[in-house]
Short mmCIF file of C-alpha atoms and ligand atoms in Angstrom, two decimals:
data_model
loop_
_atom_site.label_atom_id
_atom_site.label_comp_id
_atom_site.label_asym_id
_atom_site.label_seq_id
_atom_site.Cartn_x
_atom_site.Cartn_y
_atom_site.Cartn_z
CA MET H 1 0.03 -11.03 -26.45
CA ALA H 2 -1.78 -7.71 -26.44
CA LEU H 3 -2.26 -6.09 -23.05
CA ALA H 4 -6.05 -6.15 -23.25
CA SER H 5 -6.21 -9.89 -23.74
CA GLN H 6 -4.14 -10.46 -20.59
CA HIS H 7 -6.68 -9.00 -18.26
CA GLU H 8 -10.03 -8.51 -19.98
CA ASN H 9 -11.36 -11.78 -18.53
CA LEU H 10 -10.44 -10.79 -14.97
CA GLU H 11 -13.42 -9.54 -12.99
CA ILE H 12 -13.22 -5.91 -11.89
CA LEU H 13 -13.46 -5.48 -8.13
CA LEU H 14 -12.85 -1.71 -8.02
CA ASP H 15 -12.94 0.41 -11.14
CA ALA H 16 -10.62 3.34 -11.75
CA GLU H 17 -13.27 5.96 -11.05
CA THR H 18 -14.28 4.38 -7.72
CA ILE H 19 -10.61 4.25 -6.72
CA ALA H 20 -10.01 7.87 -7.73
CA THR H 21 -12.98 9.10 -5.67
CA ARG H 22 -11.84 7.17 -2.59
CA VAL H 23 -8.22 8.31 -2.96
CA ARG H 24 -9.39 11.94 -2.98
CA GLU H 25 -11.45 11.30 0.18
CA LEU H 26 -8.47 9.73 1.94
CA ALA H 27 -6.22 12.62 0.93
CA ALA H 28 -8.77 15.15 2.20
CA ARG H 29 -8.94 13.40 5.60
CA ILE H 30 -5.18 13.18 5.85
CA SER H 31 -4.88 16.88 4.97
CA VAL H 32 -7.26 17.76 7.81
CA ASP H 33 -5.73 15.38 10.36
CA TYR H 34 -2.18 16.67 9.84
CA ARG H 35 -3.17 20.26 9.07
CA SER H 36 -0.21 22.61 8.96
CA ARG H 37 2.19 19.84 10.05
CA PRO H 38 4.79 18.71 7.52
CA LEU H 39 4.28 15.08 6.60
CA ARG H 40 6.73 12.43 5.42
CA LEU H 41 5.11 9.81 3.22
CA ILE H 42 6.92 6.49 2.97
CA GLY H 43 5.83 4.38 0.02
CA ILE H 44 6.34 0.63 0.15
CA LEU H 45 7.73 -0.57 -3.16
CA LYS H 46 6.71 -1.74 -5.42
CA GLY H 47 2.99 -2.21 -4.89
CA ALA H 48 2.20 1.21 -3.39
CA TRP H 49 3.74 3.45 -6.01
CA VAL H 50 0.61 3.98 -8.13
CA PHE H 51 -1.54 4.67 -5.06
CA LEU H 52 1.07 7.03 -3.62
CA ALA H 53 1.31 8.97 -6.88
CA ASP H 54 -2.42 9.64 -6.87
CA LEU H 55 -2.67 10.22 -3.12
CA VAL H 56 0.18 12.72 -2.86
CA ARG H 57 -1.25 14.93 -5.60
CA ASN H 58 -4.43 15.31 -3.57
CA ILE H 59 -2.80 16.05 -0.21
CA ASP H 60 -2.84 19.72 0.73
CA LEU H 61 0.13 19.80 3.10
CA GLU H 62 3.88 20.27 3.02
CA VAL H 63 4.81 16.73 2.02
CA THR H 64 8.08 14.93 1.47
CA VAL H 65 8.33 11.42 0.07
CA ASP H 66 10.67 8.50 0.63
CA PHE H 67 10.50 4.84 -0.32
CA VAL H 68 11.35 1.53 1.25
CA SER H 69 11.53 -1.64 -0.77
CA ILE H 70 10.43 -4.83 0.88
CA GLU H 71 10.83 -8.37 -0.29
CA SER H 72 9.35 -11.53 1.09
CA TYR H 73 11.49 -14.64 0.92
CA GLY H 74 10.36 -17.21 -1.58
CA ASN H 75 8.14 -16.85 -4.59
CA ASN H 76 4.81 -17.07 -2.85
CA PRO H 77 2.31 -14.49 -4.13
CA THR H 78 1.47 -13.63 -0.53
CA THR H 79 3.93 -13.36 2.30
CA SER H 80 4.91 -16.31 4.44
CA GLY H 81 6.22 -14.16 7.27
CA ALA H 82 9.89 -13.74 6.40
CA VAL H 83 10.49 -10.21 5.14
CA LYS H 84 13.59 -8.17 4.37
CA ILE H 85 14.33 -4.60 3.34
CA THR H 86 16.06 -4.37 -0.03
CA LYS H 87 16.02 -0.55 -0.19
CA ASP H 88 16.18 1.43 3.04
CA LEU H 89 15.10 5.01 3.78
CA ASP H 90 17.17 7.73 2.12
CA ARG H 91 16.49 10.31 4.84
CA SER H 92 16.14 10.18 8.61
CA ILE H 93 12.59 10.19 9.98
CA GLU H 94 13.58 11.09 13.53
CA GLY H 95 11.07 13.52 15.04
CA LEU H 96 8.84 13.54 11.95
CA ASP H 97 5.19 12.74 11.40
CA VAL H 98 5.36 9.67 9.19
CA LEU H 99 2.61 8.11 7.14
CA VAL H 100 3.40 4.74 5.58
CA VAL H 101 1.64 4.16 2.25
CA GLU H 102 0.80 0.50 1.59
CA ASP H 103 -0.97 -1.21 -1.28
CA ILE H 104 -2.62 -3.92 0.79
CA LEU H 105 -2.68 -5.27 4.35
CA ASP H 106 -3.06 -9.00 4.15
CA THR H 107 -1.59 -11.27 6.84
CA GLY H 108 0.05 -8.24 8.45
CA HIS H 109 3.56 -9.76 8.49
CA THR H 110 5.01 -7.08 6.23
CA PHE H 111 3.68 -4.11 8.14
CA GLU H 112 4.44 -5.59 11.55
CA TYR H 113 8.07 -6.01 10.52
CA LEU H 114 8.25 -2.58 8.93
CA ARG H 115 6.64 -0.87 11.90
CA GLY H 116 9.37 -2.26 14.16
CA VAL H 117 12.10 -1.04 11.81
CA LEU H 118 10.58 2.43 11.42
CA GLU H 119 9.81 2.92 15.12
CA ALA H 120 13.48 2.29 15.87
CA HIS H 121 14.19 5.49 13.91
CA LYS H 122 12.09 7.49 16.44
CA PRO H 123 9.50 9.29 14.30
CA ARG H 124 7.25 11.75 16.12
CA SER H 125 4.26 9.73 14.96
CA LEU H 126 3.79 6.70 12.74
CA LYS H 127 0.58 5.86 10.94
CA VAL H 128 -0.34 3.80 7.92
CA VAL H 129 -2.68 4.31 5.00
CA THR H 130 -3.49 1.27 2.91
CA LEU H 131 -5.46 1.24 -0.30
CA LEU H 132 -6.83 -2.24 0.42
CA ASP H 133 -7.41 -4.22 3.58
CA LYS H 134 -8.11 -7.96 3.81
CA PRO H 135 -8.86 -8.28 7.54
CA SER H 136 -10.09 -11.86 7.18
CA ARG H 137 -6.53 -12.94 6.33
CA ARG H 138 -4.82 -11.23 9.25
CA VAL H 139 -2.48 -13.31 11.42
CA ARG H 140 -0.51 -10.44 13.01
CA PRO H 141 -2.09 -7.74 15.20
CA VAL H 142 -1.81 -4.76 12.86
CA GLN H 143 -4.43 -2.28 11.74
CA ALA H 144 -4.31 0.59 9.31
CA ASP H 145 -5.17 4.13 10.38
CA TYR H 146 -6.68 4.89 6.97
CA VAL H 147 -8.22 2.23 4.72
CA GLY H 148 -9.34 2.79 1.15
CA PHE H 149 -11.39 -0.37 0.71
CA THR H 150 -11.99 -3.43 2.85
CA ILE H 151 -12.09 -6.41 0.50
CA PRO H 152 -12.87 -10.13 0.85
CA ASP H 153 -10.27 -12.90 0.71
CA VAL H 154 -9.54 -12.75 -3.02
CA PHE H 155 -6.22 -12.20 -4.80
CA VAL H 156 -6.26 -8.89 -6.61
CA VAL H 157 -4.06 -7.25 -9.22
CA GLY H 158 -3.84 -3.85 -10.87
CA TYR H 159 -3.37 -0.26 -9.70
CA GLY H 160 0.15 -1.18 -8.60
CA LEU H 161 -0.58 -4.68 -7.30
CA ASP H 162 1.06 -7.56 -9.08
CA TYR H 163 1.05 -11.25 -9.66
CA ALA H 164 4.60 -12.37 -10.54
CA GLN H 165 5.39 -8.67 -11.23
CA LYS H 166 2.65 -8.44 -13.86
CA PHE H 167 -0.61 -6.43 -14.01
CA ARG H 168 0.69 -3.42 -12.02
CA ASN H 169 -0.31 -1.14 -14.90
CA LEU H 170 -4.01 -2.01 -14.94
CA PRO H 171 -6.10 1.06 -14.02
CA ASP H 172 -8.71 -1.04 -12.18
CA VAL H 173 -8.29 -3.52 -9.34
CA ARG H 174 -9.23 -6.96 -10.67
CA ILE H 175 -9.66 -10.41 -9.18
CA LEU H 176 -7.14 -13.06 -10.21
CA ARG H 177 -8.41 -16.55 -9.53
CA ASN H 178 -6.37 -19.77 -9.62
CA THR H 179 -3.04 -18.31 -8.53
CA SER H 180 -2.01 -21.61 -6.96
P1 LIG K 23 1.13 -9.22 4.24
O1 LIG K 23 2.55 -9.22 4.72
O2 LIG K 23 0.55 -10.60 4.21
O3 LIG K 23 0.23 -8.22 4.93
O4 LIG K 23 1.16 -8.90 2.71
C1 LIG K 23 1.47 -7.73 2.20
C2 LIG K 23 2.01 -7.89 0.79
O5 LIG K 23 1.61 -9.13 0.15
C3 LIG K 23 1.45 -6.79 -0.04
O6 LIG K 23 2.21 -5.61 0.08
C4 LIG K 23 1.46 -7.42 -1.42
O7 LIG K 23 2.73 -7.25 -2.03
C5 LIG K 23 1.22 -8.89 -1.18
N1 LIG K 23 -0.22 -9.21 -1.35
C6 LIG K 23 -1.08 -9.64 -0.42
N2 LIG K 23 -2.30 -9.83 -0.94
C7 LIG K 23 -2.21 -9.51 -2.25
C8 LIG K 23 -3.15 -9.49 -3.34
O8 LIG K 23 -4.35 -9.82 -3.22
N3 LIG K 23 -2.65 -9.09 -4.54
C9 LIG K 23 -1.36 -8.72 -4.74
N4 LIG K 23 -0.46 -8.72 -3.75
C10 LIG K 23 -0.87 -9.11 -2.52
MG1 LIG K 24 3.75 -7.87 -4.17
#
């Protein structure tokens, strides 16, 4: 099946241009907030890689990048609470200003778990930037320091976000209905 026919009937929630504008705004704020301090970005694989790639190219700081890969148990499209790290940090973050780059904050299980793991490595500071936030779905007490877009309780794909590993390559964020 051609790529276009896989997604053309999915409603666009955020188009590529809207995302690009917001990503530049976030990067500008981050550049001001951390001015002249080196920053370690930690991308959460796989969903955050597209966002991180655009964000990092707009950040005007000395930046280094690392990745952590997280997997939820089971095949549920959203997390049930049980999370494990399948790829750990390559470099120590002790004493560093760390900014976690997330695709989406949903229930909060993933970030709550990750925050505990990362704090144990004693960073100087630990903040999170998420492209998307679904606060209405939150069951754990976590909040992002920087939010691209607050969205309603819909399942979205594209710009790095997947359903069953598909749709990550779509340039827009689209709504996928009937996932269950
Ligand atoms: P949380 O642990 O419930 O906060 O979920 C975080 C993870 O669930 C994200 O990093 C995504 O991988 C996945 N997720 C949650 N909502 C969506 C969505 O609407 N589309 C795609 N993935 C989602
Ligand atoms: Mg996912």
